[in-house]
Every structure is written in structure tokens, then in C-alpha cells.
Amino acid sequence: MVNIQFPDGAVRSYELGITPMAVAKGISEGLAKKVIAASIDGVVSDASTPINKDAALKLITWDDADGKSTFWHSTAHLLAEAVEATFPGVKFWVGPAIDRGFYYDMDLGGKTISEEELSNLEKKMGELAKQNNIFIRKQISKDDAIAYFAEKGDEYKLDLLQGLTDGEISFYTQGAFTDLCRGPHIPHTGLIKAIKLTSIAGAYWKGDEKNKQLTRVYGVSFPNQKELDEHILMLEEAKKRDHRKLGKELGIFTFDDNIGPGLPLWMPNGTVIIEELERLAKETETAAGYKRVVTPHIAKESLYITSGHLPYYQESMYPPMELEGVKYYLKAMNCPHHHKIFSAENRSYRELPLRLAEYGTCYRYEQSGELFGLMRVRCLHMNDAHIYCSKEDFANEFRAVNDMYIKYFNIFGIDKYVMRLSLHDPVKLGQKYINEPELWLETEEMVRQVLIESNIPFVEVPDEGAFYGPKIDVQIWSAIGREFTLATNQVDFAQGRRFGLQFTNRDNQPEVPLIIHRAPLGTHERFIGFLLEHYAGKFPLWLSPVQVKILPISDKFNDYAFSVNKQLLEAGIRSEVDDRSEKIGKKIRDTELMRVPYMLVIGEKEQTEGCVSVRRQGKGDAGQCSVSEILSTLTSENKNRQSI
RNA sequence: GCCAGAGUAGCUCAGCUGGUAGAGCAGCUGAUUUGUAAUCAGCUGGUCGGGGGUUCGAGUCCCUUCUCUGGCUCCA
């Protein structure tokens, strides 16, 4: 007998070797039908795994995250079965579950999968699923496994096997398909009721661009059609808030073939947002003791030799222009320029911390395939600043920067993000990372403490730091689910020395400052791209390109409309009159679609009484009020940067 | 940069097997003077991304190039 403990704490005895599926059946047939896998003492396993000792058991269904990933991983096997039937001789690499679905990487031996074949594969998978084929696990010796794939001529699986330990190797078979796999898998293919193959892509083997490119097929599956329909609907909804679509509709930015890829043109509406963000940054930074600087967009090659960006970063920079035998580069970062401002004068410890801020324009020659709307561009405006400080000041300065992030994020209501603390790898000191083992540990600990004290959830990622120090990145996701770093906060104990930066300390000795690179608002490009999706185009008043639209009921009230408009403009409100001879319904519709936060409807009654009828975007009629009342509402909401 | 798709009016799209381009919206003009998400009518607008080729004839077939999209690699 074995004693099995359930998640609610209850313990029941079963005969030795009972499977989770049998346990489920003992509870109810309905439950058994839903069981996908089981967690046995915390290890996710097949529902058919015999339990041979006392254990804690959790039955896993579709509702569990582990259930979904098991389900999707099994669907990946189903895909492989369908592909093998369609493309004999195909070789497979790996087919994991991902956040939303699964993929399988394969070598089709030069063949390609067309869109049509993709939907055929989808149908084929549906047929195979209906066969209710059981996923059969088989423990196999390493030699036998190698022999099997050598026979098959599959160098990818042989490569995988090299990294595996004999005794821990298993095969899974469903229907006509057998794969090297650790598992677990769902009981049988019949559970997979709805399948969608979403896209075909190229993916480098082992993620290395020097390797051969395999064909990757992405897909997603569900235990019923309804959930698939909902999933597709959700994707369509997400597309509606895609910043590329909204940016066009709202007249925020545009691209032009003759300007160049990745070089956004900011239209008047977008420029309003840029200027409001800069105003916020300037107010905040001035209050925090920053000093503003302005630097040129280009610099001589020698600057980037000093900084070490050449030749390592060269391929990400626009090629140089040569004048009188000297090469000039468009700047890809502002740091070296700021360092030169630091070193322009003799610095005393009394001047520190010195905080130099600039919305710096940078140019990066990103690979063409990486460009993505506003999120990844070649001309970017960075909310940059460099803080030069002594080691003693460091923790305070870093904390202050962190507080600034939090302050900003509160203003924008940004809560779906992950703070990522990127650390060094001691093995790579002197190669990927500057060889200062103690400074690394010391600054990493300081940064960690700041994060813990400020109560911000964060994840630590080894071997992701910058060359010159640890960093914190704020990770966000675009509407279609792509991940980006929105903002960054980096420690730098290398560039100071490279640039020969120093200040005279209290002991009248020269000392190299520590440098903090920080960009809490990231770049205008990515930040506004993010905000467009974050707000779904419905910016709060202070960021709205047009804050108020005045809508006269008919031409007769245009004069009064313009007189109200004049008062608003004089109070600093971005207001416009819609004086077209359209019906009020049409004017409202157009203004709603442009996401203008306030509409003032004006007709006979309002003109006579000298008031306005207020309509809030998305909320409808909000009643009448006097011009001075609406003016003070707008002014205070605007000034306080109120969110909606 | 690589793999796979796409590019027709400002926008969203139609155009069967090759026979010298269409709709809705937007824009303009006029009529209408309107009370909380689309008033009506007329008009303008495209060398079908660019270049080359096949053909009597190319939006449609082929090559090439540019741009975009989905991924990979890479990053704010």
C-alpha cells in the first residue's frame, strides 16, 4: 500500500503502483477525463506513472499552467507526426511548449512548407488526434537510442543524445511517431480538440546565427473549439491596439521609403506627446538635481576608439563619413559625449554627484529584420543621463534613480512589467566582463539591496550584465506579445577609467568616479509606442495631442464656439473647433475615433446661457457647466497629469 | 543579415484561367443647419512599390531590387 497526500492535505491509501489516472477514476470519471498529467512529489509526470512509494499528488488539468504546457508539448509531437507523414525523411530538433502554444524545429532537407500545406498539416493533425492514440513512454538505454537515430540518420537527435545521461533517456510513441523525449505527455491524442498552426519561420539551430537555419512551425491547441475561438478573438483585439495601427490612425508618426527604414517621422500629434514627455523629464530631473546638456549628433572615430565601441559595436553604427581624412560617426549612444563634458573641467568631490541629462538623439544601424514599428528603430531619442559619483554616494544615487522610475510608472499607471537584474558571470571576467571581481559583487549587492528595500519584484539573470557593470532592465510586452526593454539603469565602473575621468577627493587624491547610466523613460520611440498600446490610444488629458474638441450643433454657433476655443487656448489647453457643416452625430463619432478626451457640444441653449455641454471620450454625455468651470477642471487635470 | 509571406487611390480591400483598373471611407464642391458614434449629391484621385524580361498584349507569368509583416539572431 502507498499513502497519497492530496493538495487539500487529505491522505488516502492505495495499492502499490497505482497510477494518478486510476486515482482520478476512483474520484470520478469526469475528473479522469480532464486529467492531463500529475505532479508527484512536485515532479510533473505522465498520468500513467505508477506510484511506488508514499507521495504528494496533484492531478493536473488544462486549468493548470503545467497542464497547458504538457498539452501543447504533446500537440508538438502530433505536429511532428503529421509532418513526418507529409515530408518523409524530415529530421526534427526540439518541439517545446511556449507561453502561448508550441513550436517544432525541423530540417525539411531543402523543402519548404507553403501556407496551403500548413492548413493541410492542421487538418492532418486533427485526423490523427481523433485516433485517440495513447502516448506510450519507453525507457531506453543510451546505446539503443543512439542506434535508433543513427539508423534514421538524424544528426540533430544524436546531438541531443550526447548531452543526456544513460538511464535517464526515454522515448515517446503516439500512433506512427516516435520521439526522443523526457515527457511528460497527455494520456492520448483525443484530448486535443482544436488546433491552429499559426506561422512558419526560420530559426537558427541552437539559436546561433552561424548555424544552419531550420524550419520552425508555430501553433496553439485547445481542449475545445470555444477556447480556440476565444484565443483567435483575443489576438484580433490585441491587433487593434497595435501601436503601428494606432499610430497611423491617430496621426502620431509615419515612415517614408525615401527617408529610410527605421527612421520615424513624428507628425504634429506625436510631437505634442514628445514635448509633454520632455517637459515631465525636465521638471523631474531638475528637481532631482540634474543638469541639462546638449551634444552633437556626430563625433570623430577617435572618441569611439577611446570608448571601446569600435570595432565591437561598429556593425550597429551607421558607416562613417570622411571629411579631410577624418572619419566621423553618427552617435549610437550619448555616454562618450557626456564623459567629455565631465572631463572638460577639473572636478572636485564637492561637485559630485554630477548628473548630466539630455534627451539625446542616437542613430543605430539595426539589422533590417529587427526593425519593428516604433519599438525598434534606427533613430532614437533617449531619456538619457549619466551620474558621476564616488563609491560612497553610489547606493543613494542608485536608489534615487530607482525612485524616479517608480514615480514615473505611477504617473503612467504602468504595472505590467518585470524588473530584471542582470549580473556578471565570474567565469567570463576579463572577457565578456571587466575584470573587477570585487566591484562586481559589491555593486551587484548594492543594486540588489536597493531593489529589495523598494519592495519591487525582480528577477535575477546571471551572465546578462553590461560589459562595464550590472544593470536593471524594465521588461514590457507589446500588444502582439513581443518582449522589449522599456527602460534601463546601469552601473558602470569601467568607462570612467577608459576615459581617464577623475575628480579630486577629500584627501586631495585623484579618484575615478563610478557612473550610473539611466533612461527611465527609455526612448521617445519605444516609450510612445508602448504608451499607445498601454492606453489603447486613449491618452490621459495631459498627453492628448488634442485635448478638447468643440462641436457646434450647426454653423450658427460657430462664433460662440470660437470664442470658447479662444479662452481655452489662452489657458494653455490644446483645443480645436469642428466647424464643418456636419451633423452632431458625425462630429462626435469622428472625435471619439480620434480619442479626444473632452468634447464640448455647443448649440442654441449653450450660446444663450453662456455655457457648454461636456462629453467625455468613451463615457458619453457628462452634463452642462459654465466655461470657467470646465476651464478649471481641465487646467487642474492637465497640471496634475491626472490619469483617467 | 537569415527563413517564410505580402505590396492595387490617403485608409480598408475587390480584380476568375494574362485582354490596357473598381468599391467603401477619407479629401474637394454644392445642398442641408442639424442636440450626443456615420445627411445627401457630384467631383478629384492610381504609369497596380521600383527596374528589367516573356508576350500581339502583364496588376495578373519570370528575374531583380526596395519596403513591410511573422519569426530567428540582436537590442532602448
XYZ file of C-alpha atoms (C1' of nucleotides) in Angstrom:
720
model
C 0.000 0.000 0.000
C 1.049 3.602 -0.547
C -0.223 6.692 1.209
C -1.099 9.538 -1.132
C -1.485 13.057 0.107
C -3.744 15.408 -1.841
C -3.324 19.179 -2.161
C -6.053 19.761 0.460
C -3.975 17.758 2.976
C -6.144 14.629 2.937
C -4.226 11.334 2.881
C -5.625 8.127 1.404
C -4.169 4.675 0.968
C -3.952 2.938 -2.379
C -2.440 -0.277 -3.634
C 1.228 -0.167 -4.585
C 1.890 1.002 -8.157
C -1.402 2.805 -8.621
C -1.352 5.456 -11.341
C -2.612 9.025 -10.970
C -5.164 8.251 -13.659
C -6.526 5.361 -11.604
C -6.678 7.646 -8.585
C -8.634 10.161 -10.663
C -11.038 7.462 -11.863
C -11.574 6.479 -8.252
C -12.712 10.010 -7.544
C -14.873 10.481 -10.613
C -14.979 9.592 -14.299
C -15.484 13.262 -15.112
C -12.251 14.186 -13.385
C -10.387 11.342 -15.085
C -11.411 12.698 -18.484
C -9.881 16.051 -17.633
C -6.597 14.776 -16.236
C -3.646 15.735 -18.419
C -0.735 14.848 -16.172
C 0.123 14.630 -12.498
C 2.516 16.253 -10.121
C 4.079 13.515 -7.973
C 6.107 14.973 -5.119
C 6.371 18.147 -7.181
C 7.579 16.408 -10.352
C 5.238 16.733 -13.329
C 4.784 13.237 -14.735
C 2.554 11.185 -17.013
C -0.809 10.320 -15.550
C 0.122 6.695 -16.206
C 3.195 6.775 -13.947
C 2.965 4.061 -11.260
C 3.309 5.390 -7.723
C 5.539 3.047 -5.753
C 6.045 4.970 -2.527
C 4.183 7.422 -0.320
C 3.828 10.673 -2.212
C 2.109 14.026 -2.516
C -0.106 14.001 -5.584
C -1.700 16.793 -7.551
C -3.787 15.906 -10.575
C -3.066 18.347 -13.362
C -5.745 19.529 -15.771
C -5.927 22.136 -18.524
C -6.567 24.783 -15.885
C -3.015 24.390 -14.521
C -0.093 26.092 -16.201
C 1.722 22.725 -16.244
C -1.361 21.217 -17.823
C -1.298 23.696 -20.680
C 2.396 23.248 -21.347
C 2.077 19.443 -21.288
C -0.909 19.704 -23.617
C 0.979 21.941 -26.029
C 4.119 19.865 -25.919
C 2.052 16.815 -26.830
C 0.499 18.771 -29.686
C 4.030 19.478 -30.910
C 4.531 15.706 -31.138
C 1.277 15.459 -33.047
C 2.578 18.114 -35.448
C 5.768 16.107 -35.911
C 3.702 13.009 -36.696
C 1.743 14.920 -39.342
C 4.902 16.452 -40.803
C 6.667 13.091 -40.970
C 3.705 11.621 -42.834
C 3.756 14.528 -45.311
C 7.522 15.002 -45.654
C 9.217 11.604 -45.318
C 12.842 11.896 -44.255
C 12.275 15.050 -42.234
C 14.586 15.448 -39.237
C 13.482 17.023 -36.011
C 15.280 19.178 -33.486
C 13.162 20.249 -30.479
C 9.475 20.969 -30.032
C 8.772 22.702 -26.730
C 5.704 24.391 -25.323
C 5.979 28.173 -25.121
C 3.932 30.906 -23.426
C 1.028 30.524 -25.782
C 1.293 27.290 -27.691
C 4.212 25.353 -29.050
C 6.629 25.071 -31.923
C 8.705 22.369 -33.524
C 12.020 22.961 -35.278
C 12.718 20.702 -38.215
C 15.055 20.187 -41.149
C 12.971 19.566 -44.241
C 16.040 18.902 -46.348
C 15.597 21.970 -48.520
C 11.814 21.675 -48.879
C 9.545 24.478 -47.751
C 6.072 24.491 -46.241
C 3.569 26.715 -48.008
C 0.589 28.380 -46.336
C -1.637 25.836 -48.028
C 0.426 22.934 -46.751
C 0.224 24.461 -43.302
C -3.546 24.221 -43.297
C -3.300 20.685 -44.713
C -0.996 19.779 -41.826
C -3.538 21.262 -39.467
C -6.253 19.031 -40.923
C -3.964 16.009 -40.802
C -3.246 16.705 -37.127
C -6.975 16.845 -36.444
C -7.415 13.409 -38.063
C -4.515 11.944 -36.095
C -5.878 13.421 -32.875
C -9.209 11.693 -33.439
C -7.449 8.333 -33.476
C -7.137 8.672 -29.692
C -3.584 7.373 -29.867
C -2.019 6.781 -26.485
C 1.319 8.408 -25.651
C 3.490 5.438 -24.732
C 6.615 6.044 -22.698
C 9.564 3.700 -23.064
C 12.747 3.800 -21.042
C 15.695 3.162 -23.346
C 19.436 2.764 -22.988
C 21.672 5.406 -24.474
C 23.251 2.904 -26.884
C 19.884 1.769 -28.165
C 18.718 5.348 -28.534
C 21.855 6.261 -30.478
C 21.438 3.193 -32.659
C 17.818 4.156 -33.389
C 18.636 7.673 -34.560
C 21.859 6.639 -36.323
C 19.721 4.238 -38.337
C 17.329 7.099 -39.045
C 20.238 9.352 -39.990
C 19.025 12.087 -37.654
C 22.081 14.074 -36.612
C 20.006 16.506 -34.547
C 18.635 13.918 -32.154
C 22.098 12.323 -31.983
C 23.426 15.718 -30.940
C 20.746 15.952 -28.255
C 21.585 12.461 -27.016
C 25.216 13.436 -26.481
C 24.168 15.683 -23.652
C 21.985 13.050 -21.949
C 22.867 10.546 -19.256
C 22.322 6.831 -19.795
C 19.442 5.623 -17.651
C 17.539 8.885 -17.941
C 16.587 8.543 -21.567
C 13.057 7.871 -22.725
C 11.149 7.611 -25.984
C 7.536 8.502 -26.502
C 5.403 6.971 -29.213
C 1.978 8.019 -30.350
C 0.498 6.463 -33.470
C 3.254 6.136 -36.060
C 5.612 8.656 -34.494
C 8.384 8.019 -32.002
C 10.465 10.789 -30.490
C 13.252 11.196 -28.011
C 11.545 12.992 -25.168
C 11.705 13.454 -21.431
C 7.933 13.985 -21.237
C 5.515 14.162 -19.669
C 2.671 13.840 -22.134
C -1.087 13.863 -22.084
C -2.777 10.428 -21.886
C -3.918 10.297 -25.522
C -4.228 12.491 -28.606
C -8.038 12.562 -28.426
C -7.873 15.326 -25.824
C -6.620 17.726 -28.492
C -9.844 19.040 -29.988
C -8.848 22.332 -31.596
C -5.586 23.089 -33.382
C -4.282 26.203 -35.101
C -0.916 26.323 -36.833
C -0.100 30.000 -36.635
C 3.083 30.584 -38.592
C 6.165 29.269 -40.298
C 9.530 30.798 -39.534
C 13.213 30.199 -39.872
C 15.163 29.560 -36.689
C 18.877 29.015 -36.360
C 19.896 25.651 -34.958
C 20.717 26.128 -31.270
C 19.962 29.826 -31.668
C 23.315 30.563 -33.282
C 23.209 32.582 -36.474
C 26.307 30.787 -37.748
C 24.399 27.515 -37.718
C 22.041 26.128 -40.282
C 18.557 27.572 -40.295
C 15.781 25.128 -39.507
C 12.102 25.487 -40.303
C 10.030 26.348 -37.254
C 6.282 25.806 -37.249
C 4.324 27.603 -34.540
C 0.919 26.546 -33.338
C -1.518 26.512 -30.482
C -4.131 23.990 -29.403
C -7.067 23.683 -27.019
C -9.273 21.031 -25.437
C -12.307 22.561 -27.170
C -13.170 24.737 -30.134
C -14.635 27.511 -27.995
C -11.320 28.280 -26.337
C -9.584 28.382 -29.697
C -12.195 30.831 -30.986
C -11.705 32.982 -27.912
C -7.962 32.852 -28.386
C -8.258 33.998 -32.003
C -10.649 36.771 -30.956
C -8.167 37.917 -28.313
C -5.396 38.083 -30.905
C -7.619 40.220 -33.120
C -8.365 42.540 -30.212
C -4.653 42.825 -29.485
C -4.017 43.804 -33.093
C -6.443 46.689 -32.723
C -4.219 48.247 -30.101
C -1.024 47.591 -32.028
C 0.893 50.884 -31.896
C 1.637 50.700 -35.618
C -2.082 50.721 -36.406
C -2.993 53.303 -33.769
C -0.031 55.487 -34.691
C -1.329 55.744 -38.229
C -4.960 56.278 -37.257
C -4.141 58.977 -34.722
C -1.560 60.769 -36.852
C 1.288 60.128 -34.387
C 4.103 59.032 -36.708
C 4.815 57.794 -40.192
C 7.573 56.195 -42.225
C 8.601 57.049 -45.765
C 10.583 54.997 -48.231
C 12.688 57.992 -49.154
C 13.562 58.829 -45.554
C 14.598 55.295 -44.761
C 13.608 52.215 -42.830
C 13.509 52.610 -39.075
C 13.536 56.408 -39.323
C 10.194 57.613 -37.974
C 8.761 60.995 -38.912
C 6.938 62.466 -35.942
C 3.723 64.134 -37.044
C 2.208 67.075 -35.136
C 0.149 64.821 -32.827
C 3.174 62.700 -31.970
C 5.306 65.765 -31.398
C 2.869 67.018 -28.765
C 3.411 63.781 -26.834
C 7.177 64.076 -27.215
C 7.130 67.588 -25.844
C 4.923 66.654 -22.892
C 7.226 63.758 -22.019
C 10.251 66.010 -22.224
C 8.545 68.560 -20.043
C 7.906 65.862 -17.452
C 11.503 64.665 -17.661
C 12.921 68.158 -17.345
C 10.760 69.022 -14.340
C 11.585 65.737 -12.643
C 15.285 65.855 -13.386
C 15.696 69.488 -12.420
C 14.026 68.746 -9.094
C 16.395 65.798 -8.617
C 19.471 67.970 -9.144
C 20.291 67.040 -12.732
C 21.949 69.494 -15.091
C 20.989 69.556 -18.745
C 23.495 69.419 -21.580
C 23.319 69.344 -25.368
C 25.774 67.411 -27.511
C 26.334 66.986 -31.260
C 24.908 64.053 -33.211
C 28.290 63.111 -34.610
C 31.790 62.544 -33.282
C 35.209 61.604 -34.552
C 36.281 57.996 -34.815
C 38.838 58.550 -32.058
C 36.067 59.042 -29.496
C 34.720 55.570 -30.173
C 38.186 54.086 -30.111
C 38.580 55.510 -26.608
C 35.155 54.265 -25.554
C 35.875 50.829 -26.976
C 32.780 50.795 -29.159
C 34.939 50.356 -32.245
C 35.295 47.783 -33.589
C 32.900 45.781 -31.393
C 29.832 47.939 -31.883
C 30.711 49.123 -35.376
C 28.225 46.988 -37.234
C 25.417 48.601 -35.248
C 26.556 52.085 -36.256
C 25.905 53.935 -39.498
C 29.040 53.835 -41.621
C 31.360 56.795 -41.086
C 31.533 59.893 -43.254
C 35.005 61.043 -44.097
C 35.994 64.702 -44.114
C 39.559 65.909 -44.702
C 40.902 62.498 -43.843
C 38.979 62.213 -40.563
C 36.173 59.758 -40.021
C 33.019 60.906 -38.244
C 30.329 58.623 -36.887
C 26.707 59.312 -36.048
C 26.474 58.708 -32.330
C 24.866 55.463 -31.251
C 24.960 56.427 -27.578
C 25.406 59.592 -25.569
C 27.802 58.329 -22.903
C 31.118 59.309 -24.516
C 29.848 62.815 -25.194
C 28.790 63.244 -21.586
C 32.090 61.854 -20.355
C 33.838 64.552 -22.355
C 31.744 67.184 -20.614
C 32.793 65.699 -17.289
C 36.460 65.803 -18.239
C 36.274 69.325 -19.712
C 36.941 70.799 -16.299
C 38.864 69.802 -13.198
C 36.362 68.128 -10.903
C 36.255 68.249 -7.153
C 34.394 65.845 -4.871
C 32.357 68.924 -3.922
C 30.741 68.908 -7.394
C 29.709 65.274 -7.101
C 27.364 63.652 -7.733
C 27.347 65.350 -11.127
C 24.222 64.416 -13.055
C 24.249 65.258 -16.763
C 20.951 64.850 -18.589
C 19.985 65.093 -22.229
C 17.230 63.819 -24.498
C 19.954 62.593 -26.806
C 19.370 61.693 -30.437
C 21.139 58.468 -31.364
C 21.430 56.508 -34.573
C 21.838 52.763 -34.602
C 22.087 50.722 -37.755
C 19.898 47.871 -36.547
C 19.661 44.865 -38.832
C 16.766 45.361 -41.221
C 14.869 42.324 -39.952
C 14.910 43.661 -36.400
C 13.029 46.856 -37.121
C 9.559 46.931 -35.602
C 7.317 49.990 -35.767
C 8.390 52.452 -33.098
C 9.681 49.736 -30.793
C 12.875 49.125 -32.721
C 14.123 51.978 -34.872
C 17.323 53.425 -36.255
C 16.915 56.981 -34.993
C 16.058 57.259 -31.338
C 15.697 59.960 -28.721
C 16.926 58.731 -25.398
C 15.852 59.978 -21.985
C 19.485 59.763 -21.053
C 21.556 60.881 -18.110
C 24.883 59.938 -16.613
C 25.553 60.295 -12.932
C 29.172 60.607 -11.889
C 29.646 59.811 -8.230
C 32.002 58.450 -5.628
C 31.627 54.947 -4.265
C 30.175 56.331 -1.040
C 27.435 58.155 -2.930
C 26.607 55.263 -5.159
C 23.877 53.492 -3.190
C 21.993 56.739 -2.550
C 22.216 57.782 -6.164
C 21.105 54.416 -7.413
C 18.188 54.427 -5.008
C 17.171 57.912 -6.152
C 17.190 56.743 -9.765
C 15.091 53.760 -8.825
C 12.624 56.001 -7.013
C 12.374 58.097 -10.150
C 11.369 55.001 -12.123
C 8.637 54.218 -9.631
C 7.410 57.795 -9.703
C 7.169 57.725 -13.488
C 5.479 54.339 -13.570
C 2.844 55.583 -11.136
C 2.111 58.573 -13.331
C 1.548 56.308 -16.326
C -0.117 53.504 -14.395
C 2.460 51.056 -15.699
C 2.112 47.860 -13.688
C 2.644 45.020 -16.128
C 6.402 44.869 -16.213
C 9.241 42.814 -14.866
C 12.392 44.309 -13.381
C 15.353 42.265 -14.445
C 18.630 42.473 -12.572
C 21.388 41.383 -14.940
C 24.560 40.096 -13.308
C 28.007 39.034 -14.466
C 29.399 35.543 -14.822
C 32.611 35.077 -12.798
C 33.912 32.610 -15.384
C 33.864 35.320 -18.036
C 35.687 38.012 -16.063
C 38.297 39.595 -18.252
C 36.493 38.534 -21.422
C 32.837 39.483 -21.561
C 33.076 41.421 -18.313
C 35.644 43.834 -16.980
C 37.978 42.068 -14.571
C 36.980 43.641 -11.263
C 35.614 40.700 -9.287
C 35.128 42.633 -6.057
C 33.475 45.643 -7.658
C 31.093 43.334 -9.448
C 29.982 41.600 -6.272
C 29.878 44.842 -4.330
C 27.773 46.794 -6.834
C 25.532 43.823 -7.564
C 24.774 43.549 -3.861
C 24.124 47.301 -3.593
C 21.726 47.168 -6.516
C 20.001 44.080 -5.122
C 19.530 45.818 -1.774
C 18.012 48.885 -3.395
C 15.500 46.672 -5.200
C 14.638 44.704 -2.072
C 14.217 47.873 0.008
C 11.921 49.465 -2.532
C 9.773 46.325 -2.494
C 9.854 45.867 -6.246
C 9.526 42.323 -7.534
C 12.503 41.458 -9.710
C 14.257 38.517 -11.296
C 17.996 37.964 -11.314
C 19.605 36.884 -14.550
C 23.218 35.715 -14.493
C 25.523 36.437 -17.425
C 23.375 39.261 -18.827
C 25.153 42.303 -17.400
C 26.729 45.050 -19.471
C 30.491 44.874 -20.107
C 31.020 47.607 -17.554
C 28.679 46.607 -14.754
C 25.366 45.165 -13.582
C 22.111 46.635 -14.820
C 18.403 46.708 -14.212
C 16.115 46.455 -17.211
C 12.391 47.036 -17.196
C 10.816 44.442 -19.468
C 7.440 45.019 -21.098
C 5.401 43.306 -23.797
C 3.946 44.780 -26.964
C 0.307 44.208 -27.909
C 1.243 41.238 -30.040
C 3.323 39.784 -27.218
C 6.843 40.688 -28.206
C 9.146 41.497 -25.277
C 11.108 44.745 -25.040
C 13.293 46.576 -22.591
C 11.413 49.777 -21.869
C 13.925 51.412 -19.581
C 17.371 50.681 -18.262
C 19.505 51.579 -15.273
C 23.146 50.569 -15.464
C 26.189 50.676 -13.220
C 29.486 51.416 -14.893
C 32.893 51.063 -13.270
C 34.871 50.700 -16.490
C 34.225 53.716 -18.720
C 35.478 56.180 -16.127
C 38.929 54.663 -16.298
C 38.858 54.262 -20.072
C 38.165 57.961 -20.443
C 40.622 58.936 -17.758
C 37.843 60.582 -15.772
C 38.787 61.684 -12.315
C 37.956 64.026 -9.520
C 39.963 65.247 -6.560
C 38.711 63.592 -3.411
C 38.739 64.828 0.185
C 42.290 63.591 0.618
C 43.398 65.669 -2.351
C 43.910 62.466 -4.314
C 42.671 61.774 -7.840
C 39.813 59.228 -7.895
C 37.868 57.642 -10.750
C 34.111 58.199 -10.446
C 31.520 55.464 -10.707
C 28.988 56.151 -13.435
C 25.277 55.378 -13.491
C 23.679 55.254 -16.954
C 19.946 55.631 -16.685
C 16.986 56.052 -19.021
C 13.758 55.671 -17.051
C 11.616 56.826 -19.955
C 13.702 54.786 -22.384
C 13.478 56.406 -25.774
C 10.653 58.515 -27.156
C 10.195 55.943 -29.866
C 9.765 52.872 -27.700
C 8.075 54.711 -24.854
C 5.419 56.285 -27.042
C 4.978 53.008 -28.904
C 4.417 51.380 -25.546
C 2.073 54.134 -24.317
C -0.051 53.889 -27.454
C -0.698 50.234 -26.684
C -0.868 50.729 -22.931
C -3.614 53.341 -23.273
C -5.070 51.799 -26.448
C -4.726 55.289 -27.937
C -6.766 56.882 -25.135
C -4.108 59.118 -23.671
C -4.747 60.938 -20.422
C -5.551 64.607 -20.865
C -2.018 65.882 -20.336
C -0.636 63.691 -23.137
C -3.512 64.013 -25.582
C -2.488 65.730 -28.808
C -5.896 67.401 -28.976
C -7.357 67.802 -25.511
C -10.676 69.408 -26.320
C -12.788 69.407 -29.451
C -15.567 71.959 -29.587
C -18.552 70.720 -31.567
C -21.112 73.327 -32.646
C -24.519 71.825 -33.429
C -24.747 73.985 -36.536
C -22.831 76.742 -38.304
C -24.929 79.293 -36.456
C -22.989 78.634 -33.271
C -19.510 78.731 -34.787
C -18.798 82.222 -33.492
C -19.620 81.246 -29.932
C -17.593 78.028 -30.394
C -14.559 80.001 -31.477
C -14.920 82.389 -28.564
C -14.890 79.431 -26.112
C -11.972 77.956 -28.046
C -10.032 81.195 -27.654
C -10.453 81.104 -23.878
C -9.212 77.518 -23.743
C -6.224 78.214 -25.983
C -5.264 81.212 -23.874
C -5.358 78.975 -20.793
C -2.900 76.615 -22.465
C -5.408 73.924 -23.439
C -4.957 72.234 -26.828
C -8.413 72.876 -28.218
C -9.937 72.813 -31.702
C -13.316 73.638 -33.239
C -15.025 71.233 -35.633
C -16.733 73.842 -37.821
C -17.650 71.503 -40.663
C -21.323 71.618 -41.554
C -21.835 68.026 -40.433
C -24.463 66.671 -38.103
C -23.513 66.487 -34.432
C -23.582 62.672 -34.511
C -20.943 62.633 -37.202
C -18.760 65.155 -35.376
C -18.974 63.109 -32.185
C -18.154 59.902 -33.980
C -15.076 61.376 -35.643
C -13.878 62.923 -32.396
C -14.466 59.717 -30.444
C -12.427 57.798 -33.009
C -9.566 60.255 -32.570
C -9.752 59.600 -28.802
C -10.073 63.274 -27.884
C -10.705 63.192 -24.112
C -13.145 66.117 -23.898
C -15.861 67.220 -26.315
C -17.782 70.415 -25.771
C -21.123 70.391 -27.554
C -22.465 73.847 -28.274
C -25.908 74.830 -29.552
C -28.761 77.227 -29.021
C -29.069 76.548 -25.287
C -25.357 76.807 -24.509
C -24.963 80.006 -26.504
C -27.903 81.629 -24.744
C -26.781 80.555 -21.280
C -23.081 81.087 -21.978
C -22.183 77.510 -21.007
C -21.032 74.245 -22.627
C -22.255 70.641 -22.684
C -19.430 68.291 -21.743
C -18.899 64.856 -23.226
C -16.092 62.589 -22.054
C -14.469 60.303 -24.575
C -15.845 56.796 -24.221
C -18.177 57.832 -21.399
C -20.853 59.890 -23.115
C -22.740 63.000 -22.053
C -21.490 64.474 -18.773
C -23.936 67.377 -18.468
C -23.653 71.137 -18.681
C -21.304 73.513 -16.981
C -20.008 77.046 -17.316
C -16.942 77.854 -19.387
C -14.983 78.836 -16.275
C -15.882 75.562 -14.556
C -14.685 73.391 -17.434
C -11.633 75.579 -17.732
C -10.626 74.975 -14.137
C -11.366 71.222 -14.408
C -9.176 70.984 -17.495
C -6.409 73.115 -16.066
C -6.095 71.115 -12.872
C -6.405 67.719 -14.563
C -3.765 68.799 -17.028
C -1.410 70.252 -14.471
C -1.631 67.223 -12.173
C -1.029 64.851 -15.076
C -4.097 63.015 -13.881
C -4.683 59.561 -15.255
C -8.203 58.743 -16.360
C 21.565 39.825 -42.030
C 18.780 34.849 -42.379
C 13.893 31.828 -43.295
C 8.807 32.400 -44.880
C 4.907 35.606 -46.713
C 2.980 40.372 -48.602
C 2.986 45.169 -51.553
C -3.509 47.728 -56.204
C -6.239 55.515 -54.662
C -4.590 58.928 -48.140
C -7.082 54.287 -45.422
C -9.583 49.206 -45.697
C -9.947 45.999 -49.620
C -12.026 43.641 -54.752
C -9.889 42.457 -59.522
C -11.570 34.151 -62.176
C -7.650 30.766 -66.057
C -2.774 37.325 -68.936
C -7.152 41.330 -72.846
C -4.664 48.460 -71.206
C -8.107 49.243 -63.158
C -13.012 49.034 -59.208
C -15.853 49.746 -54.201
C -16.486 51.928 -49.340
C -14.380 55.542 -46.235
C -11.259 59.949 -46.387
C -10.493 64.633 -49.463
C -12.819 68.650 -52.554
C -17.515 71.256 -54.255
C -22.575 72.043 -53.510
C -27.126 71.278 -50.948
C -28.575 70.743 -45.803
C -28.387 73.952 -40.317
C -28.856 69.546 -37.720
C -28.812 68.007 -29.866
C -24.595 63.205 -28.204
C -20.911 57.350 -32.524
C -21.682 57.876 -39.963
C -27.169 63.660 -44.028
C -27.440 63.640 -49.384
C -25.477 64.543 -54.339
C -21.486 65.454 -57.616
C -16.232 65.540 -58.396
C -10.994 64.705 -57.773
C -7.638 60.912 -57.028
C -3.799 55.018 -59.117
C 2.478 54.766 -65.080
C -1.174 48.401 -59.676
C 6.303 49.587 -54.692
C 10.799 50.479 -58.410
C 13.613 48.335 -62.573
C 14.162 44.540 -66.270
C 12.165 40.371 -69.117
C 8.438 36.785 -71.569
C 4.112 38.032 -74.751
C 0.468 40.922 -80.152
C -0.909 42.308 -75.101
C 1.197 41.974 -67.918
C -1.895 44.345 -61.767
C -2.024 39.062 -63.265
C 3.801 34.932 -65.574
C 9.529 35.142 -64.752
C 14.034 37.726 -62.793
C 15.925 41.600 -59.809
C 15.632 45.464 -56.223
C 13.171 48.284 -52.270
C 9.726 48.332 -48.302
C 6.519 45.959 -44.911
C 4.661 41.542 -41.974
C 5.609 36.831 -38.911
C 9.815 34.568 -36.763
C 15.417 33.683 -35.797
C 19.796 36.325 -34.298
C 20.328 41.103 -31.758
C 18.690 45.355 -28.631
C 16.472 51.279 -25.686
